[in-house]
Amino acid sequence: MPNHQLYMQRCLDLAQRGAGRVAPNPLVGAVLVHEGRIIGEGWHQQYGGPHAEVHCVQSVLPQDQDFIKASTLYVSLEPCSHFGKTPPCVQLIIEQGIPHVVIAMRDPFAKVNGAGIRQLQEAGIEVTVGVMENEARALNKAFLTFHQQQRPLVTLKWAQTADGFIGKTDTRLLISNENSNRLVHQLRATHAAILIGTNTAITDNPSLTNRHWPGPSPVRLVLDLQDRLPKELSMFHDGLPLTIFSVQRSGTEGLVNYVQLDANAAIIPQILHWCYEHGLNSLLVEGGAQLLQSFIQSGKWDEAIVITNTQLRAEDGIVAPELAKAALVKEINYATDSIQYFRCL
């Protein structure tokens, strides 16, 4: 019996290489196996580019081409069955004469969602579904949230002192250490967008870019309902796009896009709907306290990462948010920093 889990784990490992580069598409890996030997592998590398199955087939060496028709294709997500930015992968699989396809999970995207599996079966291909499905779902949690809940996956993140403060009232307080800061930039590289509030923008004057981890920078979003941001902030002058949510104005000024929200409706659902409409399937909320607490109270969050400097005390300042309906998933330590990962219940 072939070790399905061994080859599917390789698919998942390959898929992870596309993190931060394929959204709003899913992370997908594919492996072609002939009699216990991997003869091809690939992953979805770039949004709009070839899918994992295409890269996998193209990687097969000339001397192994004849084995394709006697091989098993492992893929971490149901192959697409529609024409999008690329031709359907189901068509490629059928044309290559691959006799057996092992799939981790069905694709929730409405244009696929079982159609790819059905077309493979109708072509006489043996299809096995559900191998390491839980792991595949965890890998593509942002993709699943986007299509099933019509909003981005929301990750809350903040750093706090040992006595529970995230900053001083008027001055920036450096809390986390260098290793934790690299983690923050990793989060920025793997989230489609980042959101902060007015006070954080004014106090910290952040760039909101990824500078310390391989990968792209997120789409920058600022909630500034009353149009209080001073134009001296660096984000207005760094030559990068910026979107500001306001109730005062709309339109564009250079690279700054103002999105006018309805002051009489709940703000957070409007922001999440805007993200959904613009194909942003994951959102990192970096604060401050009021914005973070608003997300917590709304229940519109999925994960939270709390960095606590166990040796730093502020005595007073801005009180850290309080998580509600949260479960601790894991905790790791980097020198003085304790990093806790939570999920919303």
mmCIF file of C-alpha atoms in Angstrom:
data_model
loop_
_atom_site.group_PDB
_atom_site.id
_atom_site.type_symbol
_atom_site.label_atom_id
_atom_site.label_comp_id
_atom_site.label_asym_id
_atom_site.label_seq_id
_atom_site.Cartn_x
_atom_site.Cartn_y
_atom_site.Cartn_z
ATOM 1 C CA MET A 1 0.000 0.000 0.000
ATOM 2 C CA PRO A 2 1.360 3.460 -0.862
ATOM 3 C CA ASN A 3 2.024 5.807 2.025
ATOM 4 C CA HIS A 4 -0.561 8.467 1.158
ATOM 5 C CA GLN A 5 0.217 10.579 4.208
ATOM 6 C CA LEU A 6 3.932 10.736 3.427
ATOM 7 C CA TYR A 7 3.339 12.148 -0.049
ATOM 8 C CA MET A 8 0.497 14.430 1.055
ATOM 9 C CA GLN A 9 2.751 15.907 3.742
ATOM 10 C CA ARG A 10 5.218 16.706 0.976
ATOM 11 C CA CYS A 11 2.388 18.474 -0.878
ATOM 12 C CA LEU A 12 1.607 20.565 2.194
ATOM 13 C CA ASP A 13 5.276 21.432 2.692
ATOM 14 C CA LEU A 14 5.560 22.544 -0.917
ATOM 15 C CA ALA A 15 2.322 24.523 -0.731
ATOM 16 C CA GLN A 16 3.648 26.550 2.195
ATOM 17 C CA ARG A 17 6.335 28.024 -0.072
ATOM 18 C CA GLY A 18 3.674 30.134 -1.756
ATOM 19 C CA ALA A 19 2.696 31.910 1.472
ATOM 20 C CA GLY A 20 2.287 35.636 0.951
ATOM 21 C CA ARG A 21 2.461 35.374 -2.840
ATOM 22 C CA VAL A 22 -0.707 33.651 -4.042
ATOM 23 C CA ALA A 23 -3.586 35.313 -2.154
ATOM 24 C CA PRO A 24 -6.482 35.386 -2.654
ATOM 25 C CA ASN A 25 -5.769 32.008 -4.270
ATOM 26 C CA PRO A 26 -5.104 29.024 -2.004
ATOM 27 C CA LEU A 27 -1.779 27.480 -1.090
ATOM 28 C CA VAL A 28 -1.463 24.253 -3.093
ATOM 29 C CA GLY A 29 1.241 21.639 -3.514
ATOM 30 C CA ALA A 30 1.347 18.636 -5.853
ATOM 31 C CA VAL A 31 3.514 15.513 -6.059
ATOM 32 C CA LEU A 32 3.604 12.836 -8.790
ATOM 33 C CA VAL A 33 4.641 9.378 -7.579
ATOM 34 C CA HIS A 34 5.532 6.291 -9.611
ATOM 35 C CA GLU A 35 6.070 3.030 -7.719
ATOM 36 C CA GLY A 36 7.204 4.766 -4.554
ATOM 37 C CA ARG A 37 9.435 7.325 -6.300
ATOM 38 C CA ILE A 38 8.619 11.013 -6.676
ATOM 39 C CA ILE A 39 9.050 11.912 -10.342
ATOM 40 C CA GLY A 40 7.519 15.396 -10.212
ATOM 41 C CA GLU A 41 6.522 18.063 -7.746
ATOM 42 C CA GLY A 42 5.357 21.653 -7.754
ATOM 43 C CA TRP A 43 3.428 24.330 -5.916
ATOM 44 C CA HIS A 44 1.372 27.417 -6.708
ATOM 45 C CA GLN A 45 4.088 30.068 -6.693
ATOM 46 C CA GLN A 46 2.440 33.346 -7.693
ATOM 47 C CA TYR A 47 -1.082 34.717 -8.003
ATOM 48 C CA GLY A 48 -2.136 34.517 -11.627
ATOM 49 C CA GLY A 49 0.637 32.046 -12.425
ATOM 50 C CA PRO A 50 0.519 28.320 -13.180
ATOM 51 C CA HIS A 51 -1.069 26.104 -10.559
ATOM 52 C CA ALA A 52 0.722 23.420 -8.560
ATOM 53 C CA GLU A 53 -0.347 20.602 -10.885
ATOM 54 C CA VAL A 54 1.149 22.391 -13.895
ATOM 55 C CA HIS A 55 4.498 22.949 -12.190
ATOM 56 C CA CYS A 56 4.442 19.341 -11.017
ATOM 57 C CA VAL A 57 3.926 17.854 -14.484
ATOM 58 C CA GLN A 58 6.430 20.246 -16.046
ATOM 59 C CA SER A 59 9.088 19.160 -13.547
ATOM 60 C CA VAL A 60 9.069 15.537 -14.713
ATOM 61 C CA LEU A 61 12.389 14.706 -16.354
ATOM 62 C CA PRO A 62 12.450 13.433 -19.973
ATOM 63 C CA GLN A 63 13.488 9.941 -18.898
ATOM 64 C CA ASP A 64 10.445 9.741 -16.573
ATOM 65 C CA GLN A 65 7.815 11.017 -19.014
ATOM 66 C CA ASP A 66 6.590 7.515 -19.882
ATOM 67 C CA PHE A 67 5.848 6.845 -16.201
ATOM 68 C CA ILE A 68 3.250 9.635 -15.904
ATOM 69 C CA LYS A 69 0.463 7.384 -17.222
ATOM 70 C CA ALA A 70 1.212 4.883 -14.447
ATOM 71 C CA SER A 71 1.629 7.356 -11.583
ATOM 72 C CA THR A 72 -0.437 8.748 -8.719
ATOM 73 C CA LEU A 73 -0.873 12.486 -8.398
ATOM 74 C CA TYR A 74 -1.127 13.867 -4.864
ATOM 75 C CA VAL A 75 -2.542 17.364 -4.495
ATOM 76 C CA SER A 76 -3.453 19.276 -1.344
ATOM 77 C CA LEU A 77 -6.620 20.822 -2.846
ATOM 78 C CA GLU A 78 -9.169 19.649 -5.377
ATOM 79 C CA PRO A 79 -7.891 20.488 -8.892
ATOM 80 C CA CYS A 80 -9.689 23.412 -10.515
ATOM 81 C CA SER A 81 -12.283 22.657 -13.175
ATOM 82 C CA HIS A 82 -12.913 26.120 -14.629
ATOM 83 C CA PHE A 83 -11.112 28.658 -16.775
ATOM 84 C CA GLY A 84 -9.789 31.509 -14.635
ATOM 85 C CA LYS A 85 -6.425 33.176 -15.026
ATOM 86 C CA THR A 86 -5.155 29.741 -16.077
ATOM 87 C CA PRO A 87 -6.736 26.710 -17.832
ATOM 88 C CA PRO A 88 -8.408 24.063 -15.635
ATOM 89 C CA CYS A 89 -5.981 21.618 -14.030
ATOM 90 C CA VAL A 90 -8.519 18.794 -14.388
ATOM 91 C CA GLN A 91 -8.062 19.047 -18.157
ATOM 92 C CA LEU A 92 -4.271 18.721 -17.785
ATOM 93 C CA ILE A 93 -4.604 15.652 -15.551
ATOM 94 C CA ILE A 94 -6.943 13.952 -18.017
ATOM 95 C CA GLU A 95 -4.733 14.791 -20.994
ATOM 96 C CA GLN A 96 -1.656 13.396 -19.212
ATOM 97 C CA GLY A 97 -3.477 10.112 -18.583
ATOM 98 C CA ILE A 98 -2.773 10.097 -14.848
ATOM 99 C CA PRO A 99 -4.821 7.136 -13.522
ATOM 100 C CA HIS A 100 -5.104 7.985 -9.809
ATOM 101 C CA VAL A 101 -5.440 11.309 -7.981
ATOM 102 C CA VAL A 102 -5.250 11.654 -4.185
ATOM 103 C CA ILE A 103 -6.762 14.895 -2.839
ATOM 104 C CA ALA A 104 -6.559 16.296 0.675
ATOM 105 C CA MET A 105 -9.763 18.372 0.559
ATOM 106 C CA ARG A 106 -12.507 19.710 -1.669
ATOM 107 C CA ASP A 107 -12.243 23.279 -2.898
ATOM 108 C CA PRO A 108 -14.961 25.477 -1.298
ATOM 109 C CA PHE A 109 -14.776 27.950 -4.195
ATOM 110 C CA ALA A 110 -18.215 27.915 -5.819
ATOM 111 C CA LYS A 111 -16.864 27.368 -9.348
ATOM 112 C CA VAL A 112 -15.073 24.192 -8.244
ATOM 113 C CA ASN A 113 -16.495 22.614 -5.033
ATOM 114 C CA GLY A 114 -16.730 19.015 -6.178
ATOM 115 C CA ALA A 115 -16.834 19.674 -9.913
ATOM 116 C CA GLY A 116 -13.145 18.883 -10.313
ATOM 117 C CA ILE A 117 -13.523 15.556 -8.526
ATOM 118 C CA ARG A 118 -16.605 14.692 -10.575
ATOM 119 C CA GLN A 119 -14.899 15.468 -13.891
ATOM 120 C CA LEU A 120 -11.909 13.311 -12.964
ATOM 121 C CA GLN A 121 -14.182 10.407 -12.041
ATOM 122 C CA GLU A 122 -16.212 10.801 -15.222
ATOM 123 C CA ALA A 123 -12.941 10.490 -17.160
ATOM 124 C CA GLY A 124 -12.317 7.127 -15.491
ATOM 125 C CA ILE A 125 -9.687 8.373 -13.049
ATOM 126 C CA GLU A 126 -9.612 6.867 -9.557
ATOM 127 C CA VAL A 127 -9.998 9.642 -6.980
ATOM 128 C CA THR A 128 -9.232 9.428 -3.260
ATOM 129 C CA VAL A 129 -10.357 12.370 -1.121
ATOM 130 C CA GLY A 130 -9.695 13.301 2.518
ATOM 131 C CA VAL A 131 -6.050 12.355 3.104
ATOM 132 C CA MET A 132 -4.717 14.764 5.787
ATOM 133 C CA GLU A 133 -7.787 16.935 5.311
ATOM 134 C CA ASN A 134 -7.486 18.652 8.711
ATOM 135 C CA GLU A 135 -3.896 19.669 8.008
ATOM 136 C CA ALA A 136 -4.865 20.944 4.558
ATOM 137 C CA ARG A 137 -7.729 22.976 6.005
ATOM 138 C CA ALA A 138 -5.402 24.512 8.593
ATOM 139 C CA LEU A 139 -2.931 25.464 5.858
ATOM 140 C CA ASN A 140 -5.643 27.264 3.885
ATOM 141 C CA LYS A 141 -7.639 28.723 6.772
ATOM 142 C CA ALA A 142 -7.575 32.184 5.161
ATOM 143 C CA PHE A 143 -8.854 30.819 1.835
ATOM 144 C CA LEU A 144 -11.619 28.893 3.611
ATOM 145 C CA THR A 145 -12.694 31.840 5.750
ATOM 146 C CA PHE A 146 -12.765 34.088 2.697
ATOM 147 C CA HIS A 147 -15.070 31.809 0.695
ATOM 148 C CA GLN A 148 -17.212 30.410 3.498
ATOM 149 C CA GLN A 149 -17.721 33.587 5.557
ATOM 150 C CA GLN A 150 -17.181 36.235 2.851
ATOM 151 C CA ARG A 151 -14.562 38.046 4.909
ATOM 152 C CA PRO A 152 -10.818 37.833 5.506
ATOM 153 C CA LEU A 153 -9.255 35.711 8.193
ATOM 154 C CA VAL A 154 -8.566 38.181 11.024
ATOM 155 C CA THR A 155 -5.444 37.918 13.175
ATOM 156 C CA LEU A 156 -5.115 40.249 16.166
ATOM 157 C CA LYS A 157 -1.616 41.046 17.371
ATOM 158 C CA TRP A 158 -0.246 43.167 20.176
ATOM 159 C CA ALA A 159 2.727 43.402 22.538
ATOM 160 C CA GLN A 160 2.225 44.093 26.222
ATOM 161 C CA THR A 161 4.295 44.653 29.337
ATOM 162 C CA ALA A 162 4.381 42.219 32.221
ATOM 163 C CA ASP A 163 1.828 44.372 34.051
ATOM 164 C CA GLY A 164 -0.577 44.512 31.115
ATOM 165 C CA PHE A 165 0.031 47.760 29.224
ATOM 166 C CA ILE A 166 0.564 48.089 25.463
ATOM 167 C CA GLY A 167 2.037 51.582 25.522
ATOM 168 C CA LYS A 168 2.177 55.036 27.024
ATOM 169 C CA THR A 169 -0.444 57.638 26.261
ATOM 170 C CA ASP A 170 1.629 60.020 24.125
ATOM 171 C CA THR A 171 4.963 58.326 23.479
ATOM 172 C CA ARG A 172 6.020 55.101 21.814
ATOM 173 C CA LEU A 173 6.988 52.263 24.142
ATOM 174 C CA LEU A 174 9.277 49.562 22.729
ATOM 175 C CA ILE A 175 8.117 46.295 24.278
ATOM 176 C CA SER A 176 9.082 43.231 22.222
ATOM 177 C CA ASN A 177 12.625 42.061 21.496
ATOM 178 C CA GLU A 178 14.382 41.612 18.161
ATOM 179 C CA ASN A 179 13.310 38.000 17.642
ATOM 180 C CA SER A 180 9.673 38.848 18.313
ATOM 181 C CA ASN A 181 9.928 41.772 15.909
ATOM 182 C CA ARG A 182 11.003 39.360 13.173
ATOM 183 C CA LEU A 183 7.884 37.334 13.915
ATOM 184 C CA VAL A 184 5.804 40.476 13.413
ATOM 185 C CA HIS A 185 7.345 41.000 9.993
ATOM 186 C CA GLN A 186 6.715 37.353 9.142
ATOM 187 C CA LEU A 187 3.047 37.996 9.952
ATOM 188 C CA ARG A 188 3.085 41.029 7.673
ATOM 189 C CA ALA A 189 4.592 38.948 4.868
ATOM 190 C CA THR A 190 1.905 36.270 5.155
ATOM 191 C CA HIS A 191 -1.160 38.513 5.560
ATOM 192 C CA ALA A 192 -2.795 40.250 2.629
ATOM 193 C CA ALA A 193 -3.534 43.442 4.574
ATOM 194 C CA ILE A 194 -2.661 45.213 7.825
ATOM 195 C CA LEU A 195 -4.896 47.563 9.831
ATOM 196 C CA ILE A 196 -4.152 50.099 12.553
ATOM 197 C CA GLY A 197 -6.106 52.919 14.159
ATOM 198 C CA THR A 198 -5.593 56.670 14.316
ATOM 199 C CA ASN A 199 -3.817 56.831 17.669
ATOM 200 C CA THR A 200 -1.322 54.113 16.732
ATOM 201 C CA ALA A 201 -0.536 55.899 13.480
ATOM 202 C CA ILE A 202 0.034 59.213 15.260
ATOM 203 C CA THR A 203 2.025 57.837 18.215
ATOM 204 C CA ASP A 204 4.175 55.248 16.426
ATOM 205 C CA ASN A 205 4.391 56.771 12.916
ATOM 206 C CA PRO A 206 4.801 53.228 11.499
ATOM 207 C CA SER A 207 5.593 52.216 7.944
ATOM 208 C CA LEU A 208 3.443 49.058 8.154
ATOM 209 C CA THR A 209 5.759 47.356 5.654
ATOM 210 C CA ASN A 210 7.610 44.053 5.816
ATOM 211 C CA ARG A 211 11.328 44.692 6.097
ATOM 212 C CA HIS A 212 12.731 41.783 8.117
ATOM 213 C CA TRP A 213 11.228 38.673 6.501
ATOM 214 C CA PRO A 214 11.246 37.303 2.940
ATOM 215 C CA GLY A 215 8.040 38.129 1.126
ATOM 216 C CA PRO A 216 5.804 41.046 0.186
ATOM 217 C CA SER A 217 4.380 43.839 2.311
ATOM 218 C CA PRO A 218 0.667 43.828 3.128
ATOM 219 C CA VAL A 219 -1.897 46.292 1.820
ATOM 220 C CA ARG A 220 -1.841 49.153 4.337
ATOM 221 C CA LEU A 221 -5.130 50.173 5.967
ATOM 222 C CA VAL A 222 -5.725 52.862 8.598
ATOM 223 C CA LEU A 223 -8.988 53.553 10.426
ATOM 224 C CA ASP A 224 -9.195 57.334 10.789
ATOM 225 C CA LEU A 225 -12.892 58.078 11.155
ATOM 226 C CA GLN A 226 -12.562 61.770 11.986
ATOM 227 C CA ASP A 227 -9.747 62.604 9.565
ATOM 228 C CA ARG A 228 -7.191 63.334 12.297
ATOM 229 C CA LEU A 229 -4.032 61.942 10.698
ATOM 230 C CA PRO A 230 -1.340 64.621 10.274
ATOM 231 C CA LYS A 231 0.050 64.704 6.756
ATOM 232 C CA GLU A 232 3.578 64.728 8.168
ATOM 233 C CA LEU A 233 3.350 60.980 8.905
ATOM 234 C CA SER A 234 5.841 58.931 6.908
ATOM 235 C CA MET A 235 3.159 56.739 5.362
ATOM 236 C CA PHE A 236 1.969 59.741 3.336
ATOM 237 C CA HIS A 237 5.423 60.296 1.837
ATOM 238 C CA ASP A 238 6.991 56.867 1.254
ATOM 239 C CA GLY A 239 5.620 56.346 -2.248
ATOM 240 C CA LEU A 240 3.499 53.339 -1.286
ATOM 241 C CA PRO A 241 -0.286 52.926 -1.556
ATOM 242 C CA LEU A 242 -2.357 53.652 1.524
ATOM 243 C CA THR A 243 -6.072 53.182 2.204
ATOM 244 C CA ILE A 244 -7.773 55.233 4.908
ATOM 245 C CA PHE A 245 -11.241 54.450 6.250
ATOM 246 C CA SER A 246 -13.114 57.627 7.182
ATOM 247 C CA VAL A 247 -16.629 58.927 7.677
ATOM 248 C CA GLN A 248 -15.562 62.365 6.515
ATOM 249 C CA ARG A 249 -14.287 61.869 2.981
ATOM 250 C CA SER A 250 -13.818 59.618 -0.040
ATOM 251 C CA GLY A 251 -11.783 59.646 -3.235
ATOM 252 C CA THR A 252 -8.082 59.518 -3.973
ATOM 253 C CA GLU A 253 -5.184 61.882 -3.411
ATOM 254 C CA GLY A 254 -2.111 60.540 -5.145
ATOM 255 C CA LEU A 255 -1.469 57.084 -3.699
ATOM 256 C CA VAL A 256 -3.888 57.627 -0.806
ATOM 257 C CA ASN A 257 -7.339 56.087 -1.210
ATOM 258 C CA TYR A 258 -10.065 57.347 1.134
ATOM 259 C CA VAL A 259 -12.949 54.951 1.729
ATOM 260 C CA GLN A 260 -16.002 56.573 3.260
ATOM 261 C CA LEU A 261 -17.800 54.428 5.817
ATOM 262 C CA ASP A 262 -21.374 54.778 7.035
ATOM 263 C CA ALA A 263 -21.209 56.399 10.475
ATOM 264 C CA ASN A 264 -24.626 54.964 11.340
ATOM 265 C CA ALA A 265 -23.616 51.345 10.748
ATOM 266 C CA ALA A 266 -21.172 49.026 12.520
ATOM 267 C CA ILE A 267 -17.663 49.905 11.385
ATOM 268 C CA ILE A 268 -15.860 46.558 11.532
ATOM 269 C CA PRO A 269 -18.255 44.665 9.211
ATOM 270 C CA GLN A 270 -17.854 47.480 6.679
ATOM 271 C CA ILE A 271 -14.066 47.168 6.763
ATOM 272 C CA LEU A 272 -14.225 43.387 6.417
ATOM 273 C CA HIS A 273 -16.681 43.650 3.537
ATOM 274 C CA TRP A 274 -14.358 46.107 1.768
ATOM 275 C CA CYS A 275 -11.493 43.631 2.207
ATOM 276 C CA TYR A 276 -13.640 40.841 0.790
ATOM 277 C CA GLU A 277 -14.650 42.921 -2.217
ATOM 278 C CA HIS A 278 -10.973 43.688 -2.900
ATOM 279 C CA GLY A 279 -9.802 40.079 -2.671
ATOM 280 C CA LEU A 280 -7.899 40.458 0.623
ATOM 281 C CA ASN A 281 -8.312 37.100 2.325
ATOM 282 C CA SER A 282 -6.325 37.794 5.497
ATOM 283 C CA LEU A 283 -6.100 40.836 7.747
ATOM 284 C CA LEU A 284 -3.537 41.545 10.472
ATOM 285 C CA VAL A 285 -4.839 44.000 13.071
ATOM 286 C CA GLU A 286 -1.941 45.586 14.957
ATOM 287 C CA GLY A 287 -3.885 47.941 17.143
ATOM 288 C CA GLY A 288 -4.182 50.046 19.182
ATOM 289 C CA ALA A 289 -6.166 48.952 22.189
ATOM 290 C CA GLN A 290 -9.498 50.467 21.186
ATOM 291 C CA LEU A 291 -9.461 48.970 17.699
ATOM 292 C CA LEU A 292 -8.338 45.561 18.961
ATOM 293 C CA GLN A 293 -11.006 45.522 21.667
ATOM 294 C CA SER A 294 -13.639 46.451 19.090
ATOM 295 C CA PHE A 295 -12.715 43.405 17.010
ATOM 296 C CA ILE A 296 -12.805 41.195 20.118
ATOM 297 C CA GLN A 297 -16.233 42.463 21.123
ATOM 298 C CA SER A 298 -17.570 42.041 17.594
ATOM 299 C CA GLY A 299 -16.481 38.395 17.480
ATOM 300 C CA LYS A 300 -15.078 39.055 13.994
ATOM 301 C CA TRP A 301 -11.642 37.627 14.676
ATOM 302 C CA ASP A 302 -10.049 34.211 14.239
ATOM 303 C CA GLU A 303 -6.603 34.241 15.824
ATOM 304 C CA ALA A 304 -4.715 36.400 18.297
ATOM 305 C CA ILE A 305 -0.991 36.610 18.966
ATOM 306 C CA VAL A 306 -0.018 38.270 22.242
ATOM 307 C CA ILE A 307 3.635 39.079 22.938
ATOM 308 C CA THR A 308 4.400 39.707 26.612
ATOM 309 C CA ASN A 309 7.714 41.138 27.765
ATOM 310 C CA THR A 310 7.989 39.297 31.065
ATOM 311 C CA GLN A 311 10.669 41.646 32.448
ATOM 312 C CA LEU A 312 9.217 45.039 31.494
ATOM 313 C CA ARG A 313 6.713 46.931 33.645
ATOM 314 C CA ALA A 314 5.091 50.199 32.609
ATOM 315 C CA GLU A 315 3.225 51.014 35.870
ATOM 316 C CA ASP A 316 0.670 53.018 33.871
ATOM 317 C CA GLY A 317 -0.360 53.781 30.307
ATOM 318 C CA ILE A 318 -2.710 52.192 27.784
ATOM 319 C CA VAL A 319 -4.251 49.006 29.149
ATOM 320 C CA ALA A 320 -3.922 45.936 26.934
ATOM 321 C CA PRO A 321 -7.049 44.434 25.347
ATOM 322 C CA GLU A 322 -8.856 41.566 27.054
ATOM 323 C CA LEU A 323 -9.579 38.476 24.990
ATOM 324 C CA ALA A 324 -13.044 36.946 25.247
ATOM 325 C CA LYS A 325 -14.139 33.506 24.021
ATOM 326 C CA ALA A 326 -10.545 32.533 23.309
ATOM 327 C CA ALA A 327 -8.590 29.308 23.626
ATOM 328 C CA LEU A 328 -4.824 29.173 24.106
ATOM 329 C CA VAL A 329 -3.316 27.115 21.276
ATOM 330 C CA LYS A 330 0.395 27.306 22.090
ATOM 331 C CA GLU A 331 3.036 29.388 23.837
ATOM 332 C CA ILE A 332 6.680 29.918 22.908
ATOM 333 C CA ASN A 333 9.436 32.008 24.446
ATOM 334 C CA TYR A 334 12.096 34.234 22.890
ATOM 335 C CA ALA A 335 14.404 35.394 25.688
ATOM 336 C CA THR A 336 12.357 37.976 27.633
ATOM 337 C CA ASP A 337 9.274 37.586 25.429
ATOM 338 C CA SER A 338 6.471 35.092 25.900
ATOM 339 C CA ILE A 339 4.351 34.653 22.754
ATOM 340 C CA GLN A 340 0.871 33.198 23.138
ATOM 341 C CA TYR A 341 -1.306 32.063 20.268
ATOM 342 C CA PHE A 342 -5.075 32.050 20.719
ATOM 343 C CA ARG A 343 -8.016 31.095 18.532
ATOM 344 C CA CYS A 344 -11.544 32.419 18.736
ATOM 345 C CA LEU A 345 -14.110 29.996 20.119
#
